[in-house]
Tab-separated table of C-alpha atoms in Angstrom:
chain	number	residue	atom	x	y	z
A	104	UNK	CA	64.269	123.783	121.063
A	105	UNK	CA	67.676	122.112	121.316
A	106	UNK	CA	69.512	125.082	119.876
A	107	UNK	CA	67.977	127.281	122.579
A	108	UNK	CA	68.421	124.931	125.513
A	109	UNK	CA	72.082	124.068	124.976
A	110	UNK	CA	73.341	127.670	124.810
A	111	UNK	CA	71.144	128.449	127.789
A	112	UNK	CA	72.691	125.583	129.715
A	113	UNK	CA	76.157	126.862	128.766
A	114	UNK	CA	75.315	130.389	129.905
A	115	UNK	CA	73.915	129.214	133.246
A	116	UNK	CA	76.771	126.753	133.722
A	117	UNK	CA	79.458	129.327	132.978
A	118	UNK	CA	77.816	131.924	135.208
A	119	UNK	CA	77.398	129.523	138.122
A	120	UNK	CA	80.856	128.015	137.650
A	121	UNK	CA	82.600	131.363	137.414
A	122	UNK	CA	80.793	132.689	140.476
A	123	UNK	CA	81.594	129.555	142.450
A	124	UNK	CA	85.272	129.718	141.471
A	125	UNK	CA	85.532	133.431	142.251
A	126	UNK	CA	83.909	132.956	145.652
A	127	UNK	CA	85.983	129.922	146.545
A	128	UNK	CA	89.133	131.820	145.548
A	129	UNK	CA	88.804	133.802	148.762
A	130	UNK	CA	89.217	130.566	150.678
A	131	UNK	CA	91.956	129.268	148.383
A	132	UNK	CA	93.932	132.480	148.629
A	133	UNK	CA	93.752	132.566	152.415
A	134	UNK	CA	94.700	128.890	152.718
A	135	UNK	CA	97.629	129.203	150.310
A	136	UNK	CA	98.955	132.420	151.831
A	137	UNK	CA	98.775	130.670	155.190
A	138	UNK	CA	100.575	127.635	153.797
A	139	UNK	CA	103.430	129.783	152.564
A	140	UNK	CA	103.583	131.600	155.881
A	141	UNK	CA	103.694	128.325	157.872
A	142	UNK	CA	100.144	128.764	159.177
A	143	UNK	CA	96.854	126.942	158.545
A	144	UNK	CA	94.427	129.664	157.502
A	145	UNK	CA	90.670	129.157	157.745
A	146	UNK	CA	90.175	125.442	158.486
A	147	UNK	CA	87.255	125.399	160.912
A	148	UNK	CA	84.073	126.035	158.927
A	149	UNK	CA	83.232	122.820	157.104
A	150	UNK	CA	85.781	120.341	155.745
A	151	UNK	CA	89.154	122.094	155.281
A	152	UNK	CA	87.319	125.366	155.961
A	153	UNK	CA	85.585	125.189	152.591
A	154	UNK	CA	82.407	126.758	153.962
A	155	UNK	CA	84.333	129.828	155.139
A	156	UNK	CA	82.993	131.565	152.043
A	157	UNK	CA	79.412	130.984	153.237
A	158	UNK	CA	80.275	132.354	156.658
A	159	UNK	CA	81.921	135.408	155.093
A	160	UNK	CA	78.917	135.903	152.823
A	161	UNK	CA	76.465	135.803	155.726
A	162	UNK	CA	78.653	138.213	157.638
A	163	UNK	CA	78.815	140.671	154.743
A	164	UNK	CA	75.054	140.406	154.101
A	165	UNK	CA	74.226	141.158	157.705
A	166	UNK	CA	76.449	144.248	157.822
A	167	UNK	CA	74.960	147.691	157.518
A	168	UNK	CA	74.793	148.830	153.900
A	169	UNK	CA	76.032	152.339	154.522
A	170	UNK	CA	76.088	155.106	151.974
A	171	UNK	CA	77.897	158.145	153.347
A	172	UNK	CA	75.806	161.350	153.252
A	173	UNK	CA	78.600	163.211	151.441
A	174	UNK	CA	78.856	160.627	148.667
A	175	UNK	CA	77.522	160.985	145.137
A	176	UNK	CA	74.742	158.437	145.661
A	177	UNK	CA	73.984	157.270	142.138
A	178	UNK	CA	77.594	156.780	141.121
A	179	UNK	CA	78.442	155.340	144.501
A	180	UNK	CA	75.922	152.533	143.993
A	181	UNK	CA	76.782	152.056	140.335
A	182	UNK	CA	80.563	151.719	140.752
A	183	UNK	CA	80.747	148.282	142.423
A	184	UNK	CA	78.190	146.952	139.953
A	185	UNK	CA	80.403	148.087	137.065
A	186	UNK	CA	83.465	146.499	138.635
A	187	UNK	CA	81.772	143.111	138.944
A	188	UNK	CA	79.782	143.220	135.705
A	189	UNK	CA	82.677	144.205	133.472
A	190	UNK	CA	84.750	141.315	134.776
A	191	UNK	CA	81.824	138.941	134.392
A	192	UNK	CA	80.987	140.002	130.823
A	193	UNK	CA	84.430	139.031	129.518
A	194	UNK	CA	83.704	135.406	130.332
A	195	UNK	CA	81.247	135.436	127.439
A	196	UNK	CA	84.116	134.981	124.983
A	197	UNK	CA	86.328	132.600	126.969
A	198	UNK	CA	86.403	129.126	125.372
A	199	UNK	CA	86.200	126.721	128.295
A	200	UNK	CA	86.267	123.807	125.889
A	201	UNK	CA	85.819	123.391	122.151
A	202	UNK	CA	82.017	123.710	122.413
A	203	UNK	CA	81.612	125.362	125.782
A	204	UNK	CA	81.778	129.025	124.921
A	205	UNK	CA	78.885	131.432	125.331
A	206	UNK	CA	79.642	133.496	122.249
A	207	UNK	CA	82.629	132.763	120.038
A	208	UNK	CA	82.872	136.331	118.732
A	209	UNK	CA	85.209	136.930	115.805
A	210	UNK	CA	86.557	139.911	117.795
A	211	UNK	CA	86.777	137.937	121.029
A	212	UNK	CA	90.171	139.268	122.040
A	213	UNK	CA	89.147	142.865	121.449
A	214	UNK	CA	85.973	142.282	123.445
A	215	UNK	CA	88.051	141.022	126.359
A	216	UNK	CA	90.352	144.060	126.215
A	217	UNK	CA	87.380	146.427	126.000
A	218	UNK	CA	85.625	144.841	128.958
A	219	UNK	CA	88.722	144.752	131.136
A	220	UNK	CA	89.197	148.462	130.403
A	221	UNK	CA	85.589	149.119	131.425
A	222	UNK	CA	86.306	147.454	134.751
A	223	UNK	CA	88.563	150.393	135.611
A	224	UNK	CA	85.519	152.660	135.644
A	225	UNK	CA	84.204	150.771	138.640
A	226	UNK	CA	87.341	151.578	140.595
A	227	UNK	CA	87.759	155.141	139.401
A	228	UNK	CA	84.094	156.066	139.893
A	229	UNK	CA	83.955	154.280	143.242
A	230	UNK	CA	86.825	156.333	144.617
A	231	UNK	CA	85.504	159.544	143.062
A	232	UNK	CA	81.917	159.131	144.271
A	233	UNK	CA	83.076	158.353	147.833
A	234	UNK	CA	84.118	162.010	148.174
A	235	UNK	CA	86.952	160.845	150.390
A	236	UNK	CA	90.570	161.879	149.963
A	237	UNK	CA	91.887	158.335	150.284
A	238	UNK	CA	89.273	157.078	147.857
A	239	UNK	CA	90.189	159.808	145.422
A	240	UNK	CA	93.925	159.084	145.707
A	241	UNK	CA	93.188	155.413	145.127
A	242	UNK	CA	91.143	156.040	142.027
A	243	UNK	CA	93.716	158.539	140.720
A	244	UNK	CA	96.343	155.838	140.989
A	245	UNK	CA	93.999	153.321	139.392
A	246	UNK	CA	93.422	155.650	136.456
A	247	UNK	CA	97.128	156.319	135.979
A	248	UNK	CA	98.009	152.659	136.319
A	249	UNK	CA	95.353	151.511	133.882
A	250	UNK	CA	96.204	154.079	131.222
A	251	UNK	CA	99.831	152.987	131.229
A	252	UNK	CA	99.216	149.269	131.497
A	253	UNK	CA	96.300	148.970	129.087
A	254	UNK	CA	98.598	150.137	126.302
A	255	UNK	CA	101.054	147.290	126.312
A	256	UNK	CA	98.509	144.787	127.544
A	257	UNK	CA	96.943	145.129	124.112
A	258	UNK	CA	100.317	145.360	122.371
A	259	UNK	CA	101.637	142.224	124.079
A	260	UNK	CA	98.767	140.252	122.570
A	261	UNK	CA	99.504	141.454	119.030
A	262	UNK	CA	102.167	138.771	118.674
A	263	UNK	CA	99.622	136.083	119.506
A	264	UNK	CA	97.149	137.541	117.037
A	265	UNK	CA	99.839	137.699	114.340
A	266	UNK	CA	100.719	134.055	114.844
A	267	UNK	CA	97.130	132.837	115.083
A	268	UNK	CA	95.854	135.119	112.358
A	269	UNK	CA	92.577	135.674	114.159
A	270	UNK	CA	91.016	137.510	117.079
A	271	UNK	CA	88.550	134.661	117.628
A	272	UNK	CA	89.668	132.913	120.800
A	273	UNK	CA	88.750	129.412	119.637
A	274	UNK	CA	90.853	130.001	116.507
A	275	UNK	CA	93.741	131.143	118.705
A	276	UNK	CA	93.473	127.896	120.659
A	277	UNK	CA	93.276	125.813	117.485
A	278	UNK	CA	96.401	127.562	116.162
A	279	UNK	CA	98.341	126.185	119.139
A	280	UNK	CA	97.892	122.537	118.119
A	281	UNK	CA	101.568	122.151	117.089
A	282	UNK	CA	103.112	124.403	119.691
A	283	UNK	CA	101.714	126.402	122.601
A	284	UNK	CA	102.353	130.118	122.117
A	285	UNK	CA	104.293	130.582	125.348
A	286	UNK	CA	107.413	129.293	123.548
A	287	UNK	CA	107.512	131.648	120.559
A	288	UNK	CA	105.689	134.429	122.420
A	289	UNK	CA	107.699	134.289	125.626
A	290	UNK	CA	108.160	138.068	125.738
A	291	UNK	CA	104.489	138.569	125.076
A	292	UNK	CA	103.610	136.218	127.938
A	293	UNK	CA	105.915	138.016	130.372
A	294	UNK	CA	104.500	141.419	129.474
A	295	UNK	CA	100.914	140.146	129.521
A	296	UNK	CA	101.295	138.541	132.948
A	297	UNK	CA	102.664	141.766	134.424
A	298	UNK	CA	99.960	143.826	132.733
A	299	UNK	CA	97.367	141.323	133.940
A	300	UNK	CA	98.596	141.689	137.518
A	301	UNK	CA	98.237	145.445	137.172
A	302	UNK	CA	94.818	145.036	135.577
A	303	UNK	CA	93.508	142.950	138.482
A	304	UNK	CA	95.156	145.327	141.010
A	305	UNK	CA	96.980	142.414	142.636
A	306	UNK	CA	99.771	142.781	145.114
A	307	UNK	CA	102.873	144.056	143.354
A	308	UNK	CA	100.534	146.545	141.650
A	309	UNK	CA	97.828	147.078	144.251
A	310	UNK	CA	98.514	150.799	144.515
A	311	UNK	CA	94.836	151.808	144.173
A	312	UNK	CA	94.127	149.834	147.334
A	313	UNK	CA	97.441	150.154	149.243
A	314	UNK	CA	96.101	149.352	152.722
A	315	UNK	CA	99.080	150.738	154.592
A	316	UNK	CA	99.113	154.143	152.940
A	317	UNK	CA	95.562	154.794	151.701
A	318	UNK	CA	93.432	153.085	154.392
A	319	UNK	CA	91.697	150.959	151.765
A	320	UNK	CA	92.090	153.137	148.696
A	321	UNK	CA	89.116	153.321	146.377
A	322	UNK	CA	86.795	151.207	148.564
A	323	UNK	CA	87.470	153.033	151.822
A	324	UNK	CA	83.826	154.130	152.157
A	325	UNK	CA	82.278	150.869	151.018
A	326	UNK	CA	80.694	148.287	153.272
A	327	UNK	CA	78.444	145.253	153.172
A	328	UNK	CA	77.432	143.908	149.753
A	329	UNK	CA	78.861	146.829	147.800
A	330	UNK	CA	82.253	146.014	149.274
A	331	UNK	CA	81.638	142.354	148.456
A	332	UNK	CA	80.920	143.312	144.847
A	333	UNK	CA	84.332	144.984	144.555
A	334	UNK	CA	85.925	141.851	145.920
A	335	UNK	CA	83.882	139.652	143.629
A	336	UNK	CA	85.118	141.835	140.777
A	337	UNK	CA	88.720	141.394	141.892
A	338	UNK	CA	88.482	137.615	142.150
A	339	UNK	CA	86.568	137.404	138.869
A	340	UNK	CA	89.401	139.466	137.404
A	341	UNK	CA	91.998	136.972	138.625
A	342	UNK	CA	90.025	134.089	137.142
A	343	UNK	CA	89.601	136.013	133.906
A	344	UNK	CA	93.263	136.945	133.502
A	345	UNK	CA	94.234	133.357	134.308
A	346	UNK	CA	91.854	131.994	131.695
A	347	UNK	CA	93.159	134.497	129.145
A	348	UNK	CA	96.770	133.522	129.871
A	349	UNK	CA	95.808	129.871	129.474
A	350	UNK	CA	93.798	130.485	126.308
A	351	UNK	CA	96.348	132.688	124.580
A	352	UNK	CA	99.654	131.161	125.658
A	353	UNK	CA	99.113	127.674	127.095
A	354	UNK	CA	96.859	126.063	124.537
A	355	UNK	CA	93.501	126.684	126.237
A	356	UNK	CA	91.537	123.436	126.341
A	357	UNK	CA	94.145	121.542	124.275
A	358	UNK	CA	95.741	118.527	125.923
A	359	UNK	CA	95.962	114.768	125.606
A	360	UNK	CA	93.742	112.054	127.226
A	361	UNK	CA	91.543	114.253	129.401
A	362	UNK	CA	88.541	116.207	128.072
A	363	UNK	CA	89.143	119.824	127.101
A	364	UNK	CA	87.262	121.343	130.023
A	365	UNK	CA	89.378	119.444	132.570
A	366	UNK	CA	92.591	120.576	130.907
A	367	UNK	CA	91.363	124.151	130.867
A	368	UNK	CA	90.425	124.097	134.549
A	369	UNK	CA	93.719	122.433	135.531
A	370	UNK	CA	95.733	125.047	133.682
A	371	UNK	CA	93.676	127.856	135.214
A	372	UNK	CA	94.207	126.414	138.680
A	373	UNK	CA	97.992	126.383	138.220
A	374	UNK	CA	97.840	129.928	136.900
A	375	UNK	CA	95.755	131.193	139.833
A	376	UNK	CA	98.073	129.495	142.321
A	377	UNK	CA	100.921	131.305	140.584
A	378	UNK	CA	99.099	134.611	141.056
A	379	UNK	CA	98.639	133.874	144.758
A	380	UNK	CA	102.303	132.894	145.095
A	381	UNK	CA	103.279	136.245	143.604
A	382	UNK	CA	101.065	137.934	146.186
A	383	UNK	CA	102.673	135.914	148.968
A	384	UNK	CA	106.214	136.752	147.880
A	385	UNK	CA	106.475	140.219	146.386
A	386	UNK	CA	106.153	143.654	147.959
A	387	UNK	CA	104.223	146.558	146.471
A	388	UNK	CA	105.952	148.796	143.939
A	389	UNK	CA	106.374	152.516	144.494
A	390	UNK	CA	104.254	154.671	142.198
A	391	UNK	CA	107.135	156.086	140.153
A	392	UNK	CA	108.694	152.617	139.856
A	393	UNK	CA	105.393	151.347	138.522
A	394	UNK	CA	105.269	154.077	135.875
A	395	UNK	CA	108.940	153.702	134.959
A	396	UNK	CA	108.582	149.927	134.625
A	397	UNK	CA	105.518	150.353	132.463
A	398	UNK	CA	106.683	153.000	130.029
A	399	UNK	CA	110.446	152.435	129.920
A	400	UNK	CA	110.692	148.650	130.054
A	401	UNK	CA	107.461	146.882	129.234
A	402	UNK	CA	106.251	149.107	126.403
A	403	UNK	CA	109.527	148.806	124.413
A	404	UNK	CA	109.545	145.059	125.111
A	405	UNK	CA	106.000	144.703	123.779
A	406	UNK	CA	106.888	146.703	120.674
A	407	UNK	CA	110.059	144.655	120.122
A	408	UNK	CA	107.971	141.515	120.406
A	409	UNK	CA	105.566	142.750	117.731
A	410	UNK	CA	108.396	143.682	115.351
A	411	UNK	CA	110.204	140.364	115.742
A	412	UNK	CA	107.024	138.293	115.510
A	413	UNK	CA	105.839	140.283	112.541
A	414	UNK	CA	109.182	139.801	110.802
A	415	UNK	CA	109.186	136.067	111.416
A	416	UNK	CA	105.581	135.646	110.297
A	417	UNK	CA	106.261	137.723	107.194
A	418	UNK	CA	109.403	135.734	106.363
A	419	UNK	CA	107.732	132.364	106.780
A	420	UNK	CA	104.746	133.633	104.776
A	421	UNK	CA	102.267	131.545	106.703
A	422	UNK	CA	98.990	132.489	108.446
A	423	UNK	CA	97.687	136.051	108.067
A	424	UNK	CA	95.152	134.663	105.619
A	425	UNK	CA	92.057	134.471	107.840
B	534	UNK	CA	114.768	140.030	137.729
B	535	UNK	CA	116.532	136.927	139.053
B	536	UNK	CA	115.808	138.235	142.552
B	537	UNK	CA	112.093	137.997	141.949
B	538	UNK	CA	112.298	134.328	141.029
B	539	UNK	CA	114.562	133.580	143.985
B	540	UNK	CA	111.989	135.196	146.249
B	541	UNK	CA	109.140	133.267	144.658
B	542	UNK	CA	111.060	129.994	145.030
B	543	UNK	CA	111.936	130.693	148.648
B	544	UNK	CA	108.340	131.455	149.527
B	545	UNK	CA	107.158	128.379	147.621
B	546	UNK	CA	109.501	126.136	149.606
B	547	UNK	CA	107.628	127.122	152.754
B	548	UNK	CA	104.799	124.894	151.529
B	549	UNK	CA	106.837	121.913	152.718
B	550	UNK	CA	107.796	123.240	156.122
B	551	UNK	CA	105.998	122.290	159.339
B	552	UNK	CA	103.392	124.830	160.379
B	553	UNK	CA	103.919	126.719	163.591
B	554	UNK	CA	100.230	127.069	164.460
B	555	UNK	CA	99.050	125.197	167.546
B	556	UNK	CA	95.483	124.043	166.815
B	557	UNK	CA	94.344	125.310	170.161
B	558	UNK	CA	91.187	123.639	171.457
B	559	UNK	CA	92.351	120.208	170.305
B	560	UNK	CA	96.060	120.770	170.841
B	561	UNK	CA	97.047	122.425	174.102
B	562	UNK	CA	100.255	124.327	174.356
B	563	UNK	CA	102.710	124.044	177.233
B	564	UNK	CA	102.225	126.491	180.082
B	565	UNK	CA	105.147	126.644	182.512
B	566	UNK	CA	104.355	126.056	186.219
B	567	UNK	CA	104.967	129.692	187.060
B	568	UNK	CA	102.492	130.912	184.419
B	569	UNK	CA	100.259	133.578	185.930
B	570	UNK	CA	96.757	132.278	185.325
B	571	UNK	CA	93.637	131.470	187.366
B	572	UNK	CA	94.104	132.343	191.051
B	573	UNK	CA	93.546	129.677	193.710
B	574	UNK	CA	93.625	129.483	197.503
B	575	UNK	CA	95.686	126.531	198.700
B	576	UNK	CA	95.580	124.430	201.856
B	577	UNK	CA	98.457	123.452	204.126
B	578	UNK	CA	99.683	119.822	204.301
B	579	UNK	CA	97.198	119.098	207.115
B	580	UNK	CA	94.306	120.100	204.912
B	581	UNK	CA	93.523	123.390	206.694
B	582	UNK	CA	93.145	126.677	204.898
B	583	UNK	CA	96.420	128.529	204.551
B	584	UNK	CA	94.852	131.951	204.267
B	585	UNK	CA	95.063	133.954	207.472
B	586	UNK	CA	92.972	136.832	206.110
B	587	UNK	CA	95.702	139.437	206.539
B	588	UNK	CA	94.330	141.561	203.660
B	589	UNK	CA	97.805	142.012	202.153
B	590	UNK	CA	96.670	140.604	198.799
B	591	UNK	CA	93.690	142.941	198.705
B	592	UNK	CA	95.995	145.873	199.478
B	593	UNK	CA	98.583	144.844	196.902
B	594	UNK	CA	96.008	144.352	194.172
B	595	UNK	CA	96.351	147.256	191.720
B	596	UNK	CA	92.819	146.842	190.361
B	597	UNK	CA	91.083	146.121	193.659
B	598	UNK	CA	89.575	142.867	192.525
B	599	UNK	CA	90.041	140.977	195.812
B	600	UNK	CA	87.521	141.312	198.602
B	601	UNK	CA	87.599	139.355	201.872
B	602	UNK	CA	86.454	139.469	205.471
B	603	UNK	CA	88.622	138.092	208.292
B	604	UNK	CA	87.260	136.019	211.136
B	605	UNK	CA	88.597	133.590	213.759
B	606	UNK	CA	87.713	130.031	214.647
B	607	UNK	CA	87.520	128.556	218.160
B	608	UNK	CA	91.264	127.722	218.135
B	609	UNK	CA	92.246	131.282	217.406
B	610	UNK	CA	93.101	130.608	213.783
B	611	UNK	CA	92.302	133.480	211.494
B	612	UNK	CA	90.591	132.618	208.231
B	613	UNK	CA	88.546	134.535	205.669
B	614	UNK	CA	84.806	134.493	206.221
B	615	UNK	CA	84.400	135.170	202.545
B	616	UNK	CA	86.995	135.575	199.854
B	617	UNK	CA	85.946	136.952	196.519
B	618	UNK	CA	87.965	137.638	193.375
B	619	UNK	CA	86.380	139.468	190.481
B	620	UNK	CA	88.172	137.946	187.499
B	621	UNK	CA	86.649	140.396	185.070
B	622	UNK	CA	88.873	142.973	186.765
B	623	UNK	CA	91.895	140.831	187.556
B	624	UNK	CA	94.931	141.579	185.412
B	625	UNK	CA	96.896	138.513	186.557
B	626	UNK	CA	99.847	140.591	187.689
B	627	UNK	CA	100.717	138.174	190.510
B	628	UNK	CA	101.194	140.909	193.118
B	629	UNK	CA	98.775	139.105	195.459
B	630	UNK	CA	100.905	135.986	195.298
B	631	UNK	CA	104.036	137.994	196.070
B	632	UNK	CA	102.343	139.780	198.953
B	633	UNK	CA	100.939	136.631	200.567
B	634	UNK	CA	102.913	135.762	203.744
B	635	UNK	CA	101.522	132.209	203.943
B	636	UNK	CA	101.702	130.995	200.306
B	637	UNK	CA	97.923	130.744	200.431
B	638	UNK	CA	97.046	132.661	197.290
B	639	UNK	CA	98.744	131.306	194.159
B	640	UNK	CA	98.469	131.764	190.419
B	641	UNK	CA	98.147	128.625	188.324
B	642	UNK	CA	98.883	127.745	184.689
B	643	UNK	CA	95.254	127.820	183.566
B	644	UNK	CA	93.711	130.500	181.405
B	645	UNK	CA	90.552	128.807	180.140
B	646	UNK	CA	88.093	130.712	182.273
B	647	UNK	CA	85.783	132.463	179.813
B	648	UNK	CA	82.147	132.850	180.799
B	649	UNK	CA	79.019	133.943	179.000
B	650	UNK	CA	77.722	136.001	181.931
B	651	UNK	CA	79.771	138.681	183.627
B	652	UNK	CA	78.475	137.624	187.017
B	653	UNK	CA	80.065	134.198	186.555
B	654	UNK	CA	83.481	135.829	186.488
B	655	UNK	CA	83.199	136.558	190.213
B	656	UNK	CA	84.737	133.631	192.063
B	657	UNK	CA	83.725	132.960	195.652
B	658	UNK	CA	85.836	131.179	198.240
B	659	UNK	CA	84.439	127.742	197.393
B	660	UNK	CA	85.483	128.294	193.742
B	661	UNK	CA	88.951	129.444	194.744
B	662	UNK	CA	89.837	126.983	197.478
B	663	UNK	CA	91.546	123.817	196.268
B	664	UNK	CA	92.228	120.593	198.150
B	665	UNK	CA	96.003	120.559	197.601
B	666	UNK	CA	98.980	122.649	198.570
B	667	UNK	CA	99.707	124.157	195.175
B	668	UNK	CA	103.301	125.037	194.408
B	669	UNK	CA	104.644	124.820	198.001
B	670	UNK	CA	104.058	121.304	199.260
B	671	UNK	CA	105.574	121.272	202.770
B	672	UNK	CA	104.852	124.763	204.016
B	673	UNK	CA	102.544	125.112	206.987
B	674	UNK	CA	102.331	128.620	208.389
B	675	UNK	CA	101.063	127.782	211.882
B	676	UNK	CA	103.719	125.089	212.352
B	677	UNK	CA	106.585	127.560	211.801
B	678	UNK	CA	105.026	130.728	213.216
B	679	UNK	CA	105.417	131.648	216.862
B	680	UNK	CA	101.746	132.321	217.248
B	681	UNK	CA	99.810	130.410	219.861
B	682	UNK	CA	96.655	128.749	218.637
B	683	UNK	CA	94.504	125.973	220.010
B	684	UNK	CA	96.555	122.764	220.220
B	685	UNK	CA	99.871	124.554	219.800
B	686	UNK	CA	101.306	126.838	222.415
B	687	UNK	CA	104.220	129.259	222.189
B	688	UNK	CA	107.582	127.539	221.709
B	689	UNK	CA	106.067	124.445	220.149
B	690	UNK	CA	106.622	125.419	216.537
B	691	UNK	CA	109.324	123.881	214.403
B	692	UNK	CA	112.858	125.081	215.266
B	693	UNK	CA	111.365	127.440	217.839
B	694	UNK	CA	112.983	127.824	221.232
B	695	UNK	CA	110.906	127.792	224.377
B	696	UNK	CA	109.686	131.282	225.244
B	697	UNK	CA	111.772	133.334	227.615
B	698	UNK	CA	110.165	134.376	230.880
B	699	UNK	CA	110.726	138.096	230.766
B	700	UNK	CA	109.939	138.540	234.465
B	701	UNK	CA	112.610	136.113	235.643
B	702	UNK	CA	116.299	136.880	236.054
B	703	UNK	CA	117.291	133.228	235.749
B	704	UNK	CA	118.680	132.141	232.434
């Protein structure tokens, strides 16, 4: 009985926690953007405006759930579900603390990469099924962006895997007991953060959405809860990329005095605030700049990182045994 | 690359700056005395209505939101029988104030006049008329005008000379 109940509790806890964080991120993002623009942001609904999320949710629920007559109905409904589900599934392998992990797969890192690639289908299919030129342009950009950025997103993590000697995320965390990987894997971190921004379609890389050129990009035709699902997917994505950065480069749940879960959440919070700061400060890239940056700068950097890390690991003759 | 971090740092520093937002319902912002807000009808220093119902405001109004009817009291003073401003039409341009020869109609620094029912936006004379003189404290039209009314004959106004007898040759 115990070995059923505890995993069940973990699953429910992770699901509820992740949903709560993703929803509250809407509030956090608006408050922080306002702070950096010398405004207040939503501060009326509940203490500090914390219940703004509830108000937004009620608003979205009471909106008309409109499916355009020219849309491809099945795919149109499926797309937002894919976007949210793919982001949510990756949390199955994230070690929130030493024991709080839904499934500590021995291919955890691969699973994360696979799921984050699946998330692109939500965007691409959403824009395609809308049968709308802006939607189509948005999903075209999403496809192009993902193909280029997926490549070195995976490659940038090879250094971490080489040093940890395992794809199991808990093993990666354990391998950082002496030194967090952001020191030896600085290049990898830089490339991964940029790829992660592109993966979550956040501001310097939000070309699929691009409000001021493509109306709303891939979710132009979406409304009500389907629209909310896309947003849930985006905020889940931010939380996910932050937790992966923390797990792979900043020692996950490792840290003195406080329990592992607290350390993990603290690190994630700093990471998410960083993401929001980037959104507050940087403008959107042009499409050709995005491609040039990806293929001409970041891909060679990721490869260089693998070669150097591989050489060092080979020379020191440690790890690689797992 | 260094640019990006400079930008990030500059934006981050804004976290410690004072915020420019005025938290409106709790914190009011300053409206200058000449702000063009809610329209009022003022009284002269003696407490009588300043409005002489000349219709100039109604004519000047570009959106035709002023309606009034002139009448006269027993002393020969003109005053509006009713005076109605439809604030759901009013654009607060201030032309009525400029047109008014007696400083009766004035715009005030008040813009909190929302209503739930459209009908409540129509202000009658008793809503418009205030007890004070508004922006022009000492002005009294009938005391400076050469018009004869009950209690004040021709030539009795301030700085007014006695009327000339047109039918006499004597100076």
